[in-house]
Short mmCIF file of C-alpha atoms in Angstrom, two decimals:
data_model
loop_
_atom_site.label_atom_id
_atom_site.label_comp_id
_atom_site.label_asym_id
_atom_site.label_seq_id
_atom_site.Cartn_x
_atom_site.Cartn_y
_atom_site.Cartn_z
CA UNK I 1 -125.39 -38.02 51.18
CA UNK I 2 -124.28 -40.08 54.19
CA UNK I 3 -121.91 -42.09 52.03
CA UNK I 4 -120.28 -38.95 50.66
CA UNK I 5 -119.86 -37.50 54.14
CA UNK I 6 -118.29 -40.65 55.53
CA UNK I 7 -115.99 -40.90 52.54
CA UNK I 8 -114.87 -37.28 52.81
CA UNK I 9 -114.14 -37.66 56.52
CA UNK I 10 -112.26 -40.87 55.82
CA UNK I 11 -109.98 -39.23 53.24
CA UNK I 12 -109.51 -36.22 55.48
CA UNK I 13 -108.66 -38.35 58.53
CA UNK I 14 -105.69 -39.85 56.68
CA UNK I 15 -104.48 -36.46 55.43
CA UNK I 16 -104.94 -34.72 58.79
CA UNK I 17 -103.20 -37.52 60.69
CA UNK I 18 -100.24 -37.19 58.31
CA UNK I 19 -100.19 -33.42 58.90
CA UNK I 20 -100.16 -33.80 62.68
CA UNK I 21 -97.57 -36.59 62.81
CA UNK I 22 -95.35 -34.80 60.30
CA UNK I 23 -95.60 -31.53 62.24
CA UNK I 24 -94.66 -33.30 65.48
CA UNK I 25 -91.65 -34.94 63.83
CA UNK I 26 -90.43 -31.63 62.38
CA UNK I 27 -90.90 -29.82 65.69
CA UNK I 28 -89.13 -32.46 67.76
CA UNK I 29 -86.14 -32.25 65.43
CA UNK I 30 -86.11 -28.44 65.26
CA UNK I 31 -82.81 -28.06 67.09
CA UNK I 32 -82.56 -24.29 66.33
CA UNK I 33 -85.76 -23.74 68.36
CA UNK I 34 -84.23 -25.41 71.41
CA UNK I 35 -80.91 -23.69 70.76
CA UNK I 36 -82.62 -20.32 70.98
CA UNK I 37 -83.98 -21.19 74.43
CA UNK I 38 -80.60 -22.49 75.54
CA UNK I 39 -79.01 -19.11 74.87
CA UNK I 40 -81.92 -16.78 75.69
CA UNK I 41 -82.79 -18.52 78.97
CA UNK I 42 -79.21 -19.48 79.90
CA UNK I 43 -80.31 -23.06 80.48
CA UNK I 44 -76.79 -24.35 80.93
CA UNK I 45 -76.32 -22.21 84.03
CA UNK I 46 -79.25 -24.04 85.63
CA UNK I 47 -77.23 -27.26 85.81
CA UNK I 48 -73.66 -25.98 85.65
CA UNK I 49 -73.14 -26.73 81.95
CA UNK I 50 -72.05 -24.67 78.99
CA UNK I 51 -74.48 -24.00 76.13
CA UNK I 52 -72.51 -26.42 73.96
CA UNK I 53 -72.90 -29.20 76.54
CA UNK I 54 -76.65 -28.61 76.73
CA UNK I 55 -77.04 -28.79 72.94
CA UNK I 56 -74.91 -31.96 72.84
CA UNK I 57 -77.12 -33.52 75.52
CA UNK I 58 -80.25 -32.54 73.60
CA UNK I 59 -78.93 -34.17 70.43
CA UNK I 60 -78.18 -37.38 72.35
CA UNK I 61 -81.67 -37.21 73.83
CA UNK I 62 -83.19 -36.88 70.36
CA UNK I 63 -81.30 -39.96 69.24
CA UNK I 64 -82.49 -41.90 72.27
CA UNK I 65 -86.12 -40.86 71.86
CA UNK I 66 -86.35 -41.69 68.16
CA UNK I 67 -84.02 -44.58 67.43
CA UNK I 68 -85.01 -48.03 68.77
CA UNK I 69 -82.27 -49.73 70.73
CA UNK I 70 -80.35 -46.54 71.54
CA UNK I 71 -79.67 -46.00 75.25
CA UNK I 72 -79.25 -42.66 76.95
CA UNK I 73 -76.40 -42.13 79.36
CA UNK I 74 -77.82 -39.93 82.08
CA UNK I 75 -75.11 -37.38 82.84
CA UNK I 76 -77.45 -35.70 85.31
CA UNK I 77 -79.05 -37.22 88.44
CA UNK I 78 -82.16 -39.11 87.37
CA UNK I 79 -84.91 -40.71 89.46
CA UNK I 80 -86.50 -44.02 88.53
CA UNK I 81 -89.77 -42.25 87.67
CA UNK I 82 -87.90 -39.88 85.35
CA UNK I 83 -86.24 -42.80 83.57
CA UNK I 84 -89.61 -44.49 83.14
CA UNK I 85 -91.12 -41.30 81.76
CA UNK I 86 -88.34 -40.88 79.22
CA UNK I 87 -88.93 -44.45 78.09
CA UNK I 88 -92.65 -43.78 77.69
CA UNK I 89 -91.89 -40.67 75.63
CA UNK I 90 -89.52 -42.77 73.52
CA UNK I 91 -92.31 -45.24 72.74
CA UNK I 92 -94.56 -42.35 71.66
CA UNK I 93 -91.85 -40.74 69.53
CA UNK I 94 -90.89 -43.97 67.75
CA UNK I 95 -94.58 -44.68 67.15
CA UNK I 96 -95.10 -41.16 65.79
CA UNK I 97 -92.15 -41.49 63.41
CA UNK I 98 -93.40 -44.84 62.15
CA UNK I 99 -96.86 -43.38 61.62
CA UNK I 100 -95.36 -40.42 59.78
CA UNK I 101 -93.50 -42.72 57.38
CA UNK I 102 -96.68 -44.66 56.67
CA UNK I 103 -99.19 -41.82 56.66
CA UNK I 104 -97.38 -39.44 54.32
CA UNK I 105 -97.57 -41.85 51.32
CA UNK I 106 -101.18 -42.70 52.29
CA UNK I 107 -102.08 -39.00 52.49
CA UNK I 108 -100.45 -38.33 49.12
CA UNK I 109 -102.41 -41.21 47.61
CA UNK I 110 -105.64 -39.88 49.14
CA UNK I 111 -104.97 -36.37 47.83
CA UNK I 112 -104.07 -37.66 44.37
CA UNK I 113 -107.09 -39.96 44.22
CA UNK I 114 -109.45 -37.16 45.13
CA UNK I 115 -107.79 -34.95 42.52
CA UNK I 116 -108.30 -37.55 39.80
CA UNK I 117 -111.97 -37.76 40.73
CA UNK I 118 -112.27 -33.97 41.02
CA UNK I 119 -113.61 -34.50 44.51
CA UNK I 120 -111.17 -32.53 46.66
CA UNK I 121 -113.96 -30.05 47.35
CA UNK I 122 -115.56 -32.75 49.50
CA UNK I 123 -112.88 -32.02 52.08
CA UNK I 124 -114.18 -28.49 52.69
CA UNK I 125 -116.65 -29.51 55.41
CA UNK I 126 -114.16 -31.64 57.37
CA UNK I 127 -111.62 -28.84 56.91
CA UNK I 128 -114.03 -26.30 58.38
CA UNK I 129 -114.76 -28.39 61.47
CA UNK I 130 -111.08 -29.21 61.95
CA UNK I 131 -110.16 -25.55 61.68
CA UNK I 132 -112.73 -24.70 64.33
CA UNK I 133 -111.28 -27.36 66.61
CA UNK I 134 -107.75 -26.12 66.01
CA UNK I 135 -108.75 -22.54 66.83
CA UNK I 136 -110.30 -23.74 70.10
CA UNK I 137 -107.12 -25.63 71.03
CA UNK I 138 -104.95 -22.62 70.23
CA UNK I 139 -107.28 -20.42 72.27
CA UNK I 140 -106.98 -22.81 75.22
CA UNK I 141 -103.18 -22.78 74.97
CA UNK I 142 -103.08 -18.98 74.82
CA UNK I 143 -105.47 -18.47 77.74
CA UNK I 144 -104.11 -21.15 80.08
CA UNK I 145 -101.17 -23.14 78.74
CA UNK I 146 -100.49 -24.73 82.13
CA UNK I 147 -103.98 -26.27 82.19
CA UNK I 148 -103.59 -27.47 78.60
CA UNK I 149 -100.15 -28.92 79.35
CA UNK I 150 -101.39 -30.83 82.40
CA UNK I 151 -104.43 -32.20 80.54
CA UNK I 152 -102.23 -33.22 77.62
CA UNK I 153 -100.01 -35.28 79.92
CA UNK I 154 -102.96 -36.78 81.79
CA UNK I 155 -104.38 -38.02 78.49
CA UNK I 156 -101.12 -39.50 77.20
CA UNK I 157 -99.71 -40.85 80.46
CA UNK I 158 -101.69 -42.86 83.00
CA UNK I 159 -99.31 -42.03 85.85
CA UNK I 160 -97.59 -39.06 87.48
CA UNK I 161 -94.05 -39.93 86.34
CA UNK I 162 -94.03 -36.82 84.15
CA UNK I 163 -93.98 -34.65 87.29
CA UNK I 164 -90.27 -34.00 87.85
CA UNK I 165 -88.71 -32.69 91.05
CA UNK I 166 -85.96 -30.22 90.01
CA UNK I 167 -83.86 -31.27 93.01
CA UNK I 168 -83.81 -34.99 92.30
CA UNK I 169 -84.17 -34.77 88.49
CA UNK I 170 -82.48 -31.49 87.45
CA UNK I 171 -82.89 -32.41 83.77
CA UNK I 172 -86.29 -30.69 83.92
CA UNK I 173 -84.43 -27.38 84.31
CA UNK I 174 -83.23 -27.81 80.71
CA UNK I 175 -86.83 -27.79 79.45
CA UNK I 176 -88.74 -24.73 80.70
CA UNK I 177 -92.48 -24.47 80.21
CA UNK I 178 -91.94 -21.70 77.65
CA UNK I 179 -90.03 -24.15 75.45
CA UNK I 180 -92.93 -26.60 75.49
CA UNK I 181 -95.34 -23.75 74.76
CA UNK I 182 -93.24 -22.72 71.75
CA UNK I 183 -93.07 -26.34 70.58
CA UNK I 184 -96.84 -26.77 70.76
CA UNK I 185 -97.19 -23.46 68.98
CA UNK I 186 -94.91 -24.64 66.19
CA UNK I 187 -96.86 -27.88 65.78
CA UNK I 188 -100.19 -26.08 65.55
CA UNK I 189 -98.65 -23.49 63.25
CA UNK I 190 -97.37 -26.13 60.84
CA UNK I 191 -100.71 -27.93 60.89
CA UNK I 192 -102.48 -24.62 60.34
CA UNK I 193 -100.34 -23.82 57.31
CA UNK I 194 -101.05 -27.25 55.88
CA UNK I 195 -104.78 -26.79 56.41
CA UNK I 196 -104.68 -23.36 54.75
CA UNK I 197 -102.89 -24.73 51.68
CA UNK I 198 -105.34 -27.63 51.37
CA UNK I 199 -108.33 -25.33 51.91
CA UNK I 200 -107.19 -23.02 49.13
CA UNK I 201 -106.71 -25.89 46.72
CA UNK I 202 -110.13 -27.37 47.55
CA UNK I 203 -111.83 -23.99 47.16
CA UNK I 204 -110.16 -23.47 43.79
CA UNK I 205 -111.40 -26.84 42.60
CA UNK I 206 -114.94 -26.05 43.78
CA UNK I 207 -114.91 -22.73 41.91
CA UNK I 208 -113.63 -24.45 38.78
CA UNK I 209 -116.38 -27.06 39.05
CA UNK I 210 -119.04 -24.36 39.41
CA UNK I 211 -117.66 -22.50 36.39
CA UNK I 212 -117.75 -25.69 34.35
CA UNK I 213 -121.41 -26.21 35.26
CA UNK I 214 -122.25 -22.67 34.12
CA UNK I 215 -120.77 -23.19 30.67
#
């Protein structure tokens, strides 16, 4: 029994990691999401730019954060701490993209291997616990996103460089808290959809196995 449990959690860890990394990559590159905030919140007016200039800056920022070797020309005043923070985010984003490229094939292999063995139903227990954890995270974000956001940064960054002063680093005005909340919501939503699809497939296999045993 212990061997089966460890094996099921091992398979699920690969699949879930691929889901999370893939969801982060899709969200980061969801330019329409940011574009909506640019127009609805009039972000350009915060720094004296047009909406088109803000979108152009965001696209350059995406290139900087995800492509090794690319440098970002800071067209807004930027403190040394802000520059350091952007570099740290770049390291995380490049790492996430590399993990996504490696984990997606590994997750597909895991899913296929379990299907060949007719053992996808073994993922139901890990799925249930993961779903519970995801619901708790979503609840935390809904009840107190500011607390969640601060804790998230404290876990990922071992310094306070992520705390921007709008006067000395006005770039923070282009990224309101509501945008980050929507981004986190999109990530959890994508992961949730993936979990739901996998859960349905695993349940169907379990039912089919039970029907086979009854024949």
